[in-house]
XYZ file of C-alpha atoms in Angstrom:
178
model
C 26.782 -5.864 -29.523
C 27.976 -4.862 -26.030
C 28.324 -8.495 -25.292
C 30.648 -9.167 -28.023
C 32.652 -6.040 -27.433
C 33.127 -7.325 -23.753
C 34.059 -10.838 -24.897
C 36.791 -9.413 -27.081
C 38.118 -7.137 -24.384
C 38.332 -10.206 -22.118
C 39.988 -12.355 -24.621
C 42.654 -9.529 -25.010
C 43.580 -10.248 -21.414
C 47.110 -11.921 -21.214
C 46.925 -13.444 -17.769
C 44.914 -17.070 -18.481
C 43.734 -16.897 -14.946
C 42.200 -13.317 -14.884
C 40.745 -14.067 -18.404
C 38.962 -17.316 -17.075
C 37.641 -15.403 -13.994
C 36.416 -12.449 -16.279
C 34.826 -14.807 -18.659
C 33.196 -16.773 -15.598
C 31.838 -13.374 -14.235
C 30.531 -12.356 -17.659
C 28.548 -15.663 -18.070
C 27.259 -15.392 -14.320
C 26.258 -11.662 -15.241
C 24.204 -12.732 -18.510
C 22.388 -15.236 -16.701
C 21.312 -12.880 -13.895
C 17.844 -11.662 -14.000
C 17.368 -8.057 -13.684
C 14.386 -5.845 -12.533
C 14.108 -2.581 -14.287
C 16.567 -1.363 -17.131
C 20.024 -2.774 -17.466
C 22.780 -0.380 -17.042
C 20.737 2.171 -15.149
C 22.061 3.107 -11.616
C 19.595 2.412 -8.974
C 18.417 5.216 -6.920
C 19.005 5.417 -3.105
C 16.030 4.748 -0.927
C 15.763 6.846 2.062
C 13.877 4.948 4.774
C 14.033 7.638 7.334
C 13.727 10.854 5.599
C 14.430 14.165 7.190
C 10.990 15.363 8.394
C 11.813 18.968 7.218
C 12.521 17.943 3.912
C 9.522 15.971 3.619
C 7.354 18.788 4.887
C 9.095 20.891 2.053
C 8.506 18.333 -0.536
C 4.618 18.124 0.422
C 4.407 21.890 0.239
C 5.870 21.966 -3.046
C 3.598 19.141 -4.116
C 0.564 20.856 -2.772
C 1.480 24.256 -4.473
C 2.302 22.425 -7.777
C -1.127 20.631 -7.725
C -3.061 23.604 -6.997
C -1.194 25.715 -9.766
C -1.865 22.758 -12.268
C -5.549 22.866 -11.278
C -5.772 26.568 -11.653
C -3.752 26.538 -14.745
C -5.939 23.898 -16.335
C -3.050 21.455 -16.644
C -4.507 19.028 -14.167
C -7.976 17.449 -14.777
C -9.924 17.487 -11.193
C -10.941 13.967 -12.176
C -7.728 12.704 -11.301
C -7.758 13.849 -7.681
C -8.907 11.482 -5.021
C -11.633 12.162 -2.607
C -12.570 10.632 0.644
C -13.047 7.025 -0.937
C -9.597 7.380 -2.790
C -7.856 8.269 0.413
C -9.313 5.427 2.106
C -7.998 3.148 -0.731
C -4.660 4.381 -0.512
C -4.558 3.834 3.310
C -6.184 0.263 2.820
C -3.384 -0.713 0.004
C -0.616 0.618 2.197
C -1.903 -1.007 5.378
C -1.468 -4.382 3.489
C 2.162 -3.624 3.120
C 2.567 -2.904 6.962
C 1.702 -0.604 9.575
C 4.794 1.700 8.870
C 3.753 2.266 5.404
C 0.022 3.088 6.462
C 1.198 5.448 9.122
C 3.596 7.140 6.710
C 0.656 7.785 4.297
C -1.721 8.735 7.178
C 0.859 11.445 8.058
C 1.292 12.535 4.381
C -2.535 12.848 3.981
C -2.816 14.730 7.351
C -0.261 17.278 6.253
C -1.769 17.823 2.822
C -5.212 18.247 4.533
C -3.637 20.730 7.126
C -2.115 22.712 4.385
C -5.165 22.865 2.185
C -7.092 24.211 5.341
C -4.867 27.147 5.526
C -6.008 27.992 2.088
C -7.636 31.695 2.184
C -11.082 30.508 1.230
C -13.629 31.730 3.690
C -14.884 28.487 4.559
C -11.511 27.120 5.598
C -9.670 28.206 8.716
C -7.362 30.128 6.117
C -10.239 32.224 5.261
C -11.189 32.931 8.628
C -7.494 33.950 9.205
C -7.910 36.318 6.353
C -11.205 37.653 7.488
C -9.750 38.358 10.927
C -6.691 40.267 9.312
C -9.081 42.167 7.280
C -11.042 43.265 10.396
C -7.535 43.808 12.030
C -6.319 46.180 9.412
C -9.668 48.133 8.786
C -10.272 48.226 12.575
C -14.015 47.470 11.878
C -15.862 44.262 12.505
C -17.583 42.437 9.885
C -21.501 41.998 10.448
C -22.469 38.305 10.861
C -24.726 38.800 7.883
C -21.744 39.849 5.669
C -19.734 36.782 6.860
C -22.486 34.444 6.024
C -22.957 35.912 2.341
C -19.167 35.301 2.011
C -18.852 31.890 3.705
C -22.120 29.960 2.473
C -21.239 30.141 -1.260
C -17.853 28.832 -0.567
C -19.477 26.184 1.617
C -21.571 25.019 -1.081
C -18.691 24.938 -3.522
C -16.646 22.979 -1.155
C -19.395 20.372 -0.849
C -20.073 20.187 -4.330
C -16.234 19.473 -4.961
C -16.159 16.893 -2.406
C -19.405 15.188 -4.086
C -17.325 15.421 -7.368
C -14.507 13.740 -6.119
C -16.351 10.936 -4.397
C -18.330 10.531 -7.533
C -15.088 9.924 -9.786
C -13.670 7.717 -6.780
C -16.929 5.524 -7.106
C -16.519 5.437 -10.682
C -12.746 4.451 -10.549
C -13.686 1.776 -7.887
C -16.474 0.265 -9.972
C -14.408 0.302 -13.267
C -11.398 -1.417 -11.440
C -13.705 -3.929 -9.900
C -15.251 -4.838 -13.220
C -11.940 -4.796 -15.042
C -10.454 -7.315 -12.421
């Protein structure tokens, strides 16, 4: 329908040279192969993004992911563990060293932010415990710290095993699907 309307519009041009040129352009445009959706404006690609904006985006993504996990909107099976991280690096290494280094930086930033969570087994937890000691003015006994940290360490290890298990399942299913 659009093509017919465009041809009618071109036929209405009085100048024969401009009409012929417009028809030739329309024919060339018809034969052109398109990737994606026709008529949709391409988005600009930023090859050298601003590091502060990238940091802000990563923080937003980490907060969004954690919120979705806690809220039940994101299934933990969809997350990647160590094997998934290695797969991502491997795939992007095939595209080039710049892609691989970019993803290594993104993953490092994600892990750094997650390490600052106030869970007792992570650095953020030790910061929180230190702040508690500073505010109360009393030092926690090592037995108390152990009773706080050990369950979280077990949970963290269990979570990593869970993620690794699902990474292996995805890896095996992709291997047999190919």
